[in-house]
CSV table of C-alpha atoms in Angstrom, one decimal:
chain,number,residue,atom,x,y,z
A,1,MET,CA,0.0,0.0,0.0
A,2,ALA,CA,1.3,3.5,-0.9
A,3,LYS,CA,2.0,5.9,1.9
A,4,GLN,CA,-0.3,8.9,1.9
A,5,PRO,CA,1.2,12.3,1.9
A,6,HIS,CA,1.2,14.3,5.1
A,7,LEU,CA,-1.9,16.4,5.7
A,8,LEU,CA,0.0,19.7,5.6
A,9,GLN,CA,1.5,18.7,2.2
A,10,ARG,CA,-2.0,18.0,0.9
A,11,ARG,CA,-3.3,21.3,2.1
A,12,LYS,CA,-0.3,23.1,0.7
A,13,GLN,CA,-0.9,21.6,-2.7
A,14,ARG,CA,-4.6,22.5,-2.6
A,15,VAL,CA,-3.7,26.1,-1.8
A,16,ARG,CA,-1.1,26.4,-4.5
A,17,THR,CA,-3.5,25.0,-7.1
A,18,ALA,CA,-6.1,27.6,-6.2
A,19,ILE,CA,-3.5,30.3,-6.3
A,20,ARG,CA,-2.2,29.4,-9.7
A,21,LYS,CA,-5.7,29.7,-11.1
A,22,LYS,CA,-6.3,33.2,-9.8
A,23,ALA,CA,-2.8,34.7,-9.7
A,24,VAL,CA,-2.1,35.2,-13.4
A,25,GLY,CA,0.6,37.9,-13.7
A,26,ARG,CA,1.0,38.5,-10.0
A,27,VAL,CA,3.8,37.9,-7.6
A,28,ARG,CA,3.3,35.3,-4.9
A,29,LEU,CA,3.9,36.1,-1.2
A,30,SER,CA,4.9,32.7,0.2
A,31,ILE,CA,5.0,31.9,3.9
A,32,PHE,CA,7.0,29.2,5.8
A,33,ARG,CA,6.5,28.8,9.5
A,34,SER,CA,8.8,26.8,11.7
A,35,GLY,CA,8.6,26.2,15.5
A,36,LYS,CA,10.7,29.2,16.3
A,37,HIS,CA,10.8,31.4,13.2
A,38,ILE,CA,8.7,32.6,10.3
A,39,TYR,CA,9.9,33.3,6.7
A,40,ALA,CA,8.3,35.2,3.8
A,41,GLN,CA,9.3,35.3,0.2
A,42,LEU,CA,8.1,37.2,-2.9
A,43,ILE,CA,8.3,34.8,-5.8
A,44,ASP,CA,7.7,35.6,-9.5
A,45,ASP,CA,6.4,32.2,-10.8
A,46,SER,CA,6.5,33.2,-14.4
A,47,LYS,CA,10.3,33.8,-14.3
A,48,GLY,CA,11.0,31.4,-11.5
A,49,VAL,CA,12.9,33.9,-9.3
A,50,THR,CA,12.7,35.1,-5.7
A,51,LEU,CA,12.4,38.9,-5.7
A,52,ALA,CA,12.7,39.5,-2.0
A,53,HIS,CA,12.7,37.7,1.4
A,54,ALA,CA,12.4,38.4,5.1
A,55,SER,CA,12.4,36.4,8.2
A,56,THR,CA,12.8,36.5,12.0
A,57,VAL,CA,16.3,35.1,11.7
A,58,GLU,CA,17.7,38.4,10.3
A,59,LYS,CA,19.8,40.6,12.4
A,60,ASP,CA,17.8,43.7,11.2
A,61,LEU,CA,14.8,42.7,13.4
A,62,LYS,CA,15.2,43.5,17.0
A,63,VAL,CA,13.0,40.8,18.5
A,64,LYS,CA,13.5,38.8,21.7
A,65,SER,CA,11.8,35.7,20.4
A,66,GLY,CA,11.1,34.6,16.9
A,67,SER,CA,7.9,32.8,17.7
A,68,THR,CA,5.6,35.7,18.6
A,69,ALA,CA,2.9,37.3,16.5
A,70,ASP,CA,4.6,40.7,17.0
A,71,ALA,CA,7.8,39.3,15.3
A,72,ALA,CA,5.7,38.0,12.4
A,73,LYS,CA,4.0,41.4,12.0
A,74,GLN,CA,7.5,43.0,11.8
A,75,VAL,CA,8.5,40.5,9.1
A,76,GLY,CA,5.3,41.5,7.2
A,77,VAL,CA,6.2,45.2,7.3
A,78,LEU,CA,9.8,44.4,6.3
A,79,ILE,CA,8.7,42.3,3.3
A,80,ALA,CA,6.4,45.1,2.2
A,81,GLU,CA,9.3,47.6,2.3
A,82,ARG,CA,11.4,45.2,0.2
A,83,ALA,CA,8.5,44.7,-2.2
A,84,LYS,CA,8.4,48.5,-2.7
A,85,LYS,CA,12.1,48.5,-3.6
A,86,ALA,CA,11.3,45.7,-6.2
A,87,GLN,CA,8.4,47.7,-7.6
A,88,VAL,CA,5.8,45.2,-6.4
A,89,LYS,CA,2.4,46.5,-5.2
A,90,GLU,CA,0.0,43.6,-5.7
A,91,VAL,CA,0.6,40.1,-4.6
A,92,VAL,CA,-1.3,36.9,-4.0
A,93,PHE,CA,-1.0,35.5,-0.5
A,94,ASP,CA,0.2,31.9,-0.3
A,95,ARG,CA,-0.3,30.7,3.3
A,96,GLY,CA,1.4,27.5,2.4
A,97,GLY,CA,-1.1,25.1,4.0
A,98,TYR,CA,-1.0,26.8,7.4
A,99,LEU,CA,-4.3,28.0,8.9
A,100,TYR,CA,-4.9,31.8,8.5
A,101,HIS,CA,-4.6,32.7,12.2
A,102,GLY,CA,-1.9,33.6,14.7
A,103,ARG,CA,1.5,34.3,13.2
A,104,VAL,CA,0.4,33.8,9.6
A,105,LYS,CA,-2.4,36.3,10.0
A,106,ALA,CA,-0.1,38.7,11.9
A,107,LEU,CA,2.4,38.6,9.0
A,108,ALA,CA,-0.4,39.2,6.5
A,109,ASP,CA,-1.6,42.2,8.5
A,110,GLY,CA,1.9,43.6,8.7
A,111,ALA,CA,2.3,43.3,5.0
A,112,ARG,CA,-0.9,45.1,4.4
A,113,GLU,CA,0.1,47.9,6.8
A,114,GLY,CA,3.4,48.2,4.9
A,115,GLY,CA,1.6,48.9,1.6
A,116,LEU,CA,1.1,45.5,-0.1
A,117,SER,CA,-2.4,44.7,-1.5
A,118,PHE,CA,-3.8,41.2,-1.7
């Protein structure tokens, strides 16, 4: 019997399929969340390149702990600033199979406050 993929992987694939259908010509804001840190990337799928990235691992962020929603919000603001430098205003949000609450929601709110629209 074949091993079934992990539930997170299946959710992630479902989200990506839906994003590909509605994100024609837009840059994708992709999220990865680990136990301690959160990472965000702006990816241009048509060219296959990463335009900008931000995470709680960076020394630029003055955060005590990488696991708080406040840190995720700061990462969202930082990725929005870097998106402006790359002349990106509209993105499609790829939550990567994670539920839209907690740190993922905080990052999205921070990116919206920074000027990204999605």
